[in-house]
XYZ file of C-alpha atoms in Angstrom:
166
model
C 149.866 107.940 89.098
C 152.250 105.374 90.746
C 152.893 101.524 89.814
C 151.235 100.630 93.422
C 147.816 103.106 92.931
C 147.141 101.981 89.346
C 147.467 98.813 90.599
C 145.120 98.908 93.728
C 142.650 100.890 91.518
C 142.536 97.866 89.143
C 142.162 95.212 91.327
C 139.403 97.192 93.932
C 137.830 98.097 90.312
C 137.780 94.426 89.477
C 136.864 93.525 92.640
C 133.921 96.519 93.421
C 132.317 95.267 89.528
C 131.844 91.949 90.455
C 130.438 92.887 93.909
C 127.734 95.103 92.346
C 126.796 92.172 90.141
C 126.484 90.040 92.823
C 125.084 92.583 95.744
C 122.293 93.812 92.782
C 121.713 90.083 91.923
C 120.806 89.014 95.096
C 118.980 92.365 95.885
C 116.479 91.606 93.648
C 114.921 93.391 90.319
C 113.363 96.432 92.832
C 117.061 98.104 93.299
C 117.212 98.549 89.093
C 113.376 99.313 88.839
C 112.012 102.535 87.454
C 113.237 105.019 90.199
C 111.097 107.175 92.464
C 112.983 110.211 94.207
C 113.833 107.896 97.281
C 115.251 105.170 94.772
C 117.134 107.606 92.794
C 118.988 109.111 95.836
C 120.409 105.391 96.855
C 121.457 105.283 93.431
C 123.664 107.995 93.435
C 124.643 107.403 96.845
C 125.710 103.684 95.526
C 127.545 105.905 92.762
C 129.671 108.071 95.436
C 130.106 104.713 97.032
C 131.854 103.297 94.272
C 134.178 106.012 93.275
C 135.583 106.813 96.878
C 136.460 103.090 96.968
C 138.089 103.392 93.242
C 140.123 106.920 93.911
C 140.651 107.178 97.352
C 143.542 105.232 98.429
C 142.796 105.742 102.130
C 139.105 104.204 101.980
C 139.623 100.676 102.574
C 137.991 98.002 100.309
C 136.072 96.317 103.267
C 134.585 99.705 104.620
C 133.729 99.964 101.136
C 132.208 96.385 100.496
C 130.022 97.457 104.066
C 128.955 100.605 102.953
C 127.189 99.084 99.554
C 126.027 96.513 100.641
C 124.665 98.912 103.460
C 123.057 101.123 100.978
C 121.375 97.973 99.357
C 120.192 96.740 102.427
C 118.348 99.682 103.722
C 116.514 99.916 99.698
C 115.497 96.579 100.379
C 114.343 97.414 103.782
C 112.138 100.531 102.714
C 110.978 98.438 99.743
C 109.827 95.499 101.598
C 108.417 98.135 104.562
C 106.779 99.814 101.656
C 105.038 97.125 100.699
C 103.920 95.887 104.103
C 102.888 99.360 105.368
C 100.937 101.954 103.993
C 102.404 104.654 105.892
C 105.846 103.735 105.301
C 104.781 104.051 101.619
C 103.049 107.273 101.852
C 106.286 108.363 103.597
C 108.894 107.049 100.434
C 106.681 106.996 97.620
C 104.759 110.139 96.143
C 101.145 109.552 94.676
C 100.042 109.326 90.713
C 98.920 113.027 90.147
C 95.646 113.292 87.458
C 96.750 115.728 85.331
C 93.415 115.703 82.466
C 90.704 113.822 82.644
C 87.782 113.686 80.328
C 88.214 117.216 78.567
C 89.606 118.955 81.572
C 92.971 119.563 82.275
C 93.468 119.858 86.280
C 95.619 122.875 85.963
C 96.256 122.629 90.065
C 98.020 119.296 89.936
C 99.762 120.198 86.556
C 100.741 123.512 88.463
C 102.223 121.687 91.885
C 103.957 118.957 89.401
C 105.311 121.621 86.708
C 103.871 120.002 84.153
C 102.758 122.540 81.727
C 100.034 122.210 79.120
C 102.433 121.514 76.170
C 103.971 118.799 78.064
C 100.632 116.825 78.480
C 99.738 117.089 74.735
C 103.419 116.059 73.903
C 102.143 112.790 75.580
C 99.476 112.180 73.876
C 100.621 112.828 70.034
C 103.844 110.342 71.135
C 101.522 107.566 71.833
C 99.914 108.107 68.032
C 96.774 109.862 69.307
C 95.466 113.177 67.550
C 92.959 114.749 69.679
C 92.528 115.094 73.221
C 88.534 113.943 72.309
C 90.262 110.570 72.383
C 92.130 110.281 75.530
C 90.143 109.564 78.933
C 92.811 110.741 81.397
C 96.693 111.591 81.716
C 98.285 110.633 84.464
C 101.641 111.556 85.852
C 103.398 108.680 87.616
C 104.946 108.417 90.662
C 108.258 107.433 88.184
C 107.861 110.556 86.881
C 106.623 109.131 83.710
C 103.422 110.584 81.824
C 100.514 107.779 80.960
C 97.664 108.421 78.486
C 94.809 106.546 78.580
C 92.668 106.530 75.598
C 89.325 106.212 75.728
C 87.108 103.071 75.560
C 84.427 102.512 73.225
C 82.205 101.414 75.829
C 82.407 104.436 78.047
C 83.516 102.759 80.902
C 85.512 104.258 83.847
C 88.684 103.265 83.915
C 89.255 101.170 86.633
C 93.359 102.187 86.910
C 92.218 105.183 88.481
C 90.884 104.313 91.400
C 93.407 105.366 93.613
C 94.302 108.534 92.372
C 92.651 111.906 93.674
C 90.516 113.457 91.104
């Protein structure tokens, strides 16, 4: 590597780090939330970003700096569109699946999400619970993160699952 490119890679380095600090700052706590698909794709296009501006002698910092803070704009824009508009979210954002609910495993949603059997009951013994006679409903979020909820001692519905299709 010559004098001049180890040079240019540490100050654009230097440069890029405190730019993501600042660009994620003022983007808000959504852009480093618990990722959905759509989420997880800006991320490693922010990624890509990053390391053609680092290696690539020929990219240019400022094209660079644009495309970022590009990338961050438009996951602010389908945030804040997501919020707003129900079909924009619909679009982005895939629904909680109901994967067992009182004593029955739904074996179609656990089949379209790949969830297998073992996988649900892996759940449930790492939240300290020891029978499925305890648990109300598993859920599958749309973070790709399992929930258990345990049953209540009052035998109430659970009110959490209102919008998910059972």
């Amino acid at each position: 590597m010559a004098l001049s490119s180890f040079i240019r890679l540490l100050i654009v380095g230097f440069i890029c780090y405190f730019l993501i600090v600042l660009v994620l700052r003022v983007s808000g706590k959504r852009t480093l939330s618990k990722m959905n698909a759509f989420d997880f794709v800006v991320t490693v296009a922010l990624g890509s970003v990053l390391s053609n501006i680092l290696i690539n002698n020929e990219t240019l910092l400022m094209e660079g700096i644009v495309s970022f803070c590009l990338l961050v704009f438009l996951q602010f824009l389908s945030s804040w569109l997501s919020v707003h508009s129900p079909t924009v979210n619909s679009l982005l954002k895939s629904q909680p699946s109901l994967l067992y609910y009182n004593g029955n495993y739904y074996y179609k949603h656990m089949k379209k999400e790949r969830i297998s059997k073992n996988e649900i009951t892996q759940a449930i013994r790492s939240q300290g619970i020891g029978s499925t006679d305890s648990v109300s409903a598993v859920v599958l979020e749309t973070d790709g993160k399992i929930s258990v909820l345990k049953k209540r001692p009052d035998n109430t519905d659970e009110n959490t699952l209102e919008n998910i299709d059972k």
